[in-house]
mmCIF file of C-alpha atoms and ligand atoms in Angstrom:
data_model
loop_
_atom_site.group_PDB
_atom_site.id
_atom_site.type_symbol
_atom_site.label_atom_id
_atom_site.label_comp_id
_atom_site.label_asym_id
_atom_site.label_seq_id
_atom_site.Cartn_x
_atom_site.Cartn_y
_atom_site.Cartn_z
ATOM 1 C CA MET A 1 0.000 0.000 0.000
ATOM 2 C CA LYS A 2 1.317 3.411 -0.978
ATOM 3 C CA VAL A 3 0.318 6.887 0.197
ATOM 4 C CA LEU A 4 1.288 10.194 -1.394
ATOM 5 C CA VAL A 5 1.559 13.024 1.154
ATOM 6 C CA LEU A 6 1.333 16.508 -0.332
ATOM 7 C CA HIS A 7 2.237 19.664 1.545
ATOM 8 C CA GLY A 8 1.145 22.948 0.000
ATOM 9 C CA PRO A 9 2.579 26.453 0.023
ATOM 10 C CA ASN A 10 4.434 27.971 2.967
ATOM 11 C CA LEU A 11 4.482 24.702 4.901
ATOM 12 C CA ASN A 12 8.237 24.566 4.224
ATOM 13 C CA MET A 13 8.393 27.597 6.573
ATOM 14 C CA LEU A 14 6.959 25.719 9.576
ATOM 15 C CA GLY A 15 9.000 26.217 12.717
ATOM 16 C CA GLN A 16 9.630 29.868 11.961
ATOM 17 C CA ARG A 17 6.258 30.680 10.400
ATOM 18 C CA GLU A 18 3.760 32.256 12.845
ATOM 19 C CA PRO A 19 4.739 29.846 15.664
ATOM 20 C CA ASP A 20 1.832 31.004 17.851
ATOM 21 C CA THR A 21 -0.521 29.634 15.218
ATOM 22 C CA TYR A 22 1.412 26.755 13.680
ATOM 23 C CA GLY A 23 3.674 25.651 16.533
ATOM 24 C CA ALA A 24 7.401 25.073 16.697
ATOM 25 C CA GLN A 25 7.575 21.847 14.707
ATOM 26 C CA THR A 26 9.438 22.079 11.415
ATOM 27 C CA LEU A 27 8.230 20.352 8.266
ATOM 28 C CA GLU A 28 11.270 18.107 8.488
ATOM 29 C CA GLN A 29 10.163 16.962 11.972
ATOM 30 C CA ILE A 30 6.619 16.388 10.746
ATOM 31 C CA ASP A 31 7.955 14.377 7.812
ATOM 32 C CA GLU A 32 9.969 12.236 10.238
ATOM 33 C CA MET A 33 6.771 11.541 12.211
ATOM 34 C CA ILE A 34 5.003 10.610 8.983
ATOM 35 C CA THR A 35 7.836 8.318 7.881
ATOM 36 C CA GLU A 36 7.959 6.546 11.264
ATOM 37 C CA ALA A 37 4.188 6.096 11.443
ATOM 38 C CA ALA A 38 4.122 4.826 7.857
ATOM 39 C CA TRP A 39 6.814 2.276 8.711
ATOM 40 C CA ASP A 40 4.770 1.047 11.707
ATOM 41 C CA LEU A 41 1.659 0.752 9.554
ATOM 42 C CA ASP A 42 3.542 -0.964 6.723
ATOM 43 C CA ILE A 43 2.720 1.855 4.329
ATOM 44 C CA GLU A 44 5.072 3.057 1.623
ATOM 45 C CA VAL A 45 5.050 6.820 1.686
ATOM 46 C CA GLU A 46 6.120 9.524 -0.757
ATOM 47 C CA ILE A 47 6.202 13.094 0.560
ATOM 48 C CA VAL A 48 6.161 16.174 -1.678
ATOM 49 C CA GLN A 49 6.086 19.864 -0.698
ATOM 50 C CA SER A 50 5.459 22.568 -3.266
ATOM 51 C CA ASN A 51 4.684 26.259 -3.225
ATOM 52 C CA HIS A 52 3.271 26.016 -6.760
ATOM 53 C CA GLU A 53 -0.312 25.148 -7.598
ATOM 54 C CA GLY A 54 0.561 23.518 -10.933
ATOM 55 C CA GLU A 55 3.184 21.296 -9.339
ATOM 56 C CA LEU A 56 0.638 20.104 -6.794
ATOM 57 C CA VAL A 57 -1.828 19.409 -9.619
ATOM 58 C CA GLU A 58 0.836 17.395 -11.484
ATOM 59 C CA ALA A 59 1.791 15.449 -8.349
ATOM 60 C CA ILE A 60 -1.901 14.534 -7.910
ATOM 61 C CA HIS A 61 -2.086 13.349 -11.547
ATOM 62 C CA GLN A 62 1.055 11.251 -11.070
ATOM 63 C CA ALA A 63 -0.495 9.527 -8.061
ATOM 64 C CA LEU A 64 -2.895 7.777 -10.423
ATOM 65 C CA GLY A 65 -1.614 4.234 -10.808
ATOM 66 C CA SER A 66 1.163 4.732 -8.265
ATOM 67 C CA ALA A 67 -0.578 5.547 -4.956
ATOM 68 C CA ASP A 68 -3.630 4.130 -3.182
ATOM 69 C CA VAL A 69 -4.467 7.210 -1.107
ATOM 70 C CA ILE A 70 -3.518 10.898 -1.178
ATOM 71 C CA ILE A 71 -3.059 12.826 2.056
ATOM 72 C CA ILE A 72 -3.040 16.521 1.259
ATOM 73 C CA ASN A 73 -2.621 19.750 3.161
ATOM 74 C CA PRO A 74 -3.321 22.207 0.352
ATOM 75 C CA ALA A 75 -2.548 25.070 2.806
ATOM 76 C CA ALA A 76 -3.773 28.402 1.385
ATOM 77 C CA TYR A 77 -4.889 26.679 -1.845
ATOM 78 C CA THR A 78 -7.564 24.939 0.238
ATOM 79 C CA HIS A 79 -9.563 28.135 0.115
ATOM 80 C CA THR A 80 -8.879 29.177 -3.487
ATOM 81 C CA SER A 81 -7.896 26.350 -5.806
ATOM 82 C CA VAL A 82 -10.477 24.973 -8.188
ATOM 83 C CA ALA A 83 -7.517 23.395 -10.044
ATOM 84 C CA ILE A 84 -6.458 21.265 -7.067
ATOM 85 C CA ARG A 85 -10.050 20.322 -6.343
ATOM 86 C CA ASP A 86 -10.556 19.293 -9.975
ATOM 87 C CA ALA A 87 -7.291 17.311 -9.987
ATOM 88 C CA LEU A 88 -8.400 15.366 -6.897
ATOM 89 C CA ALA A 89 -11.773 14.714 -8.504
ATOM 90 C CA ALA A 90 -10.119 13.726 -11.809
ATOM 91 C CA VAL A 91 -7.881 11.031 -10.340
ATOM 92 C CA GLY A 92 -10.656 9.768 -8.082
ATOM 93 C CA LEU A 93 -8.279 8.308 -5.508
ATOM 94 C CA PRO A 94 -9.413 8.469 -1.885
ATOM 95 C CA ALA A 95 -7.955 11.681 -0.471
ATOM 96 C CA ILE A 96 -7.700 12.908 3.106
ATOM 97 C CA GLU A 97 -7.390 16.630 3.751
ATOM 98 C CA VAL A 98 -5.205 17.602 6.690
ATOM 99 C CA HIS A 99 -4.702 20.960 8.383
ATOM 100 C CA LEU A 100 -2.441 21.634 11.321
ATOM 101 C CA THR A 101 -4.865 24.196 12.708
ATOM 102 C CA ASN A 102 -8.601 24.011 13.211
ATOM 103 C CA ILE A 103 -9.547 26.041 10.129
ATOM 104 C CA HIS A 104 -13.168 26.185 11.335
ATOM 105 C CA ALA A 105 -12.109 28.179 14.395
ATOM 106 C CA ARG A 106 -10.094 30.749 12.436
ATOM 107 C CA GLU A 107 -10.861 33.630 10.060
ATOM 108 C CA GLN A 108 -14.024 33.329 8.000
ATOM 109 C CA PHE A 109 -12.087 32.911 4.740
ATOM 110 C CA ARG A 110 -10.328 29.798 6.087
ATOM 111 C CA ARG A 111 -13.571 28.066 7.059
ATOM 112 C CA ARG A 112 -14.453 27.282 3.463
ATOM 113 C CA SER A 113 -12.532 24.468 1.802
ATOM 114 C CA LEU A 114 -12.880 24.000 -1.962
ATOM 115 C CA THR A 115 -11.027 20.706 -1.721
ATOM 116 C CA ALA A 116 -12.749 18.963 1.227
ATOM 117 C CA PRO A 117 -15.928 18.101 -0.741
ATOM 118 C CA VAL A 118 -13.891 15.877 -3.101
ATOM 119 C CA CYS A 119 -11.997 14.246 -0.212
ATOM 120 C CA HIS A 120 -12.991 11.211 1.828
ATOM 121 C CA GLY A 121 -12.678 13.355 4.945
ATOM 122 C CA GLN A 122 -10.862 16.150 6.683
ATOM 123 C CA ILE A 123 -8.646 16.109 9.793
ATOM 124 C CA CYS A 124 -7.787 19.472 11.311
ATOM 125 C CA GLY A 125 -6.606 20.999 14.552
ATOM 126 C CA PHE A 126 -4.175 18.295 15.688
ATOM 127 C CA GLY A 127 -0.905 19.811 14.494
ATOM 128 C CA GLY A 128 1.543 17.336 12.970
ATOM 129 C CA TRP A 129 -0.360 14.417 14.544
ATOM 130 C CA GLY A 130 -3.066 15.033 11.968
ATOM 131 C CA TYR A 131 -0.874 13.362 9.357
ATOM 132 C CA VAL A 132 -0.410 10.305 11.568
ATOM 133 C CA LEU A 133 -4.177 10.116 12.117
ATOM 134 C CA ALA A 134 -4.605 10.421 8.349
ATOM 135 C CA LEU A 135 -2.241 7.482 7.754
ATOM 136 C CA HIS A 136 -4.378 5.340 10.082
ATOM 137 C CA ALA A 137 -7.483 6.484 8.195
ATOM 138 C CA ALA A 138 -5.776 5.677 4.877
ATOM 139 C CA ARG A 139 -5.091 2.114 6.025
ATOM 140 C CA GLU A 140 -8.756 1.722 7.082
ATOM 141 C CA ILE A 141 -9.989 3.049 3.729
ATOM 142 C CA VAL A 142 -7.810 0.641 1.723
ATOM 143 C CA GLU A 143 -8.745 -2.338 3.912
ATOM 144 C CA GLU A 144 -12.421 -1.477 3.646
ATOM 145 C CA GLU A 145 -12.156 -1.192 -0.159
ATOM 146 C CA ALA A 146 -10.428 -4.595 -0.333
ATOM 147 C CA SER A 147 -13.055 -6.398 1.785
HETATM 148 C C1 DQA B 201 -3.258 25.372 6.955
HETATM 149 C C2 DQA B 201 -4.437 26.336 7.119
HETATM 150 C C3 DQA B 201 -4.518 27.280 5.925
HETATM 151 O O1 DQA B 201 -5.601 28.183 6.083
HETATM 152 C C4 DQA B 201 -3.239 28.084 5.791
HETATM 153 O O2 DQA B 201 -3.292 28.887 4.627
HETATM 154 C C5 DQA B 201 -2.026 27.240 5.812
HETATM 155 C C6 DQA B 201 -1.956 26.093 6.728
HETATM 156 C C7 DQA B 201 -3.076 24.463 8.192
HETATM 157 O O3 DQA B 201 -2.400 23.454 8.055
HETATM 158 O O4 DQA B 201 -3.562 24.784 9.274
HETATM 159 O O5 DQA B 201 -1.030 27.545 5.148
HETATM 160 O O6 DQA B 201 -3.529 24.520 5.858
#
């Protein structure tokens, strides 16, 4: 079983980016957590970060035929990107949207996600642990599909 983890724009700045909101954890530390959890769950994981909408769209396209589940934090594109939403819908793979913060408890413009409606579900507000929770959910989804 393989999972593609996609991190959107500005997530490479974690650790120094608005630490009161996003915490002190760097993306590298989060990726280590993801890699360790994936190992424990016997999941092969590929992790991509991009600040560019088109690159995220292309990474989603490339997941078709190579990954079973996409875990995506589209970051700011969550609230703006019809292109990422359409890419997720086009490939049709089960996707799990993750946000470090609880976007529903923040500014009004963050409460709307264009991407969540084409995802299996959304996990938000758990910091880096959200990705680990998403890996567990990914395993459940694949096992359910196989049964
Ligand atoms: C975020 C929430 C978004 O609103 C914001 O633009 C981000 C990070 C999160 O993980 O909490 O960059 O996706």
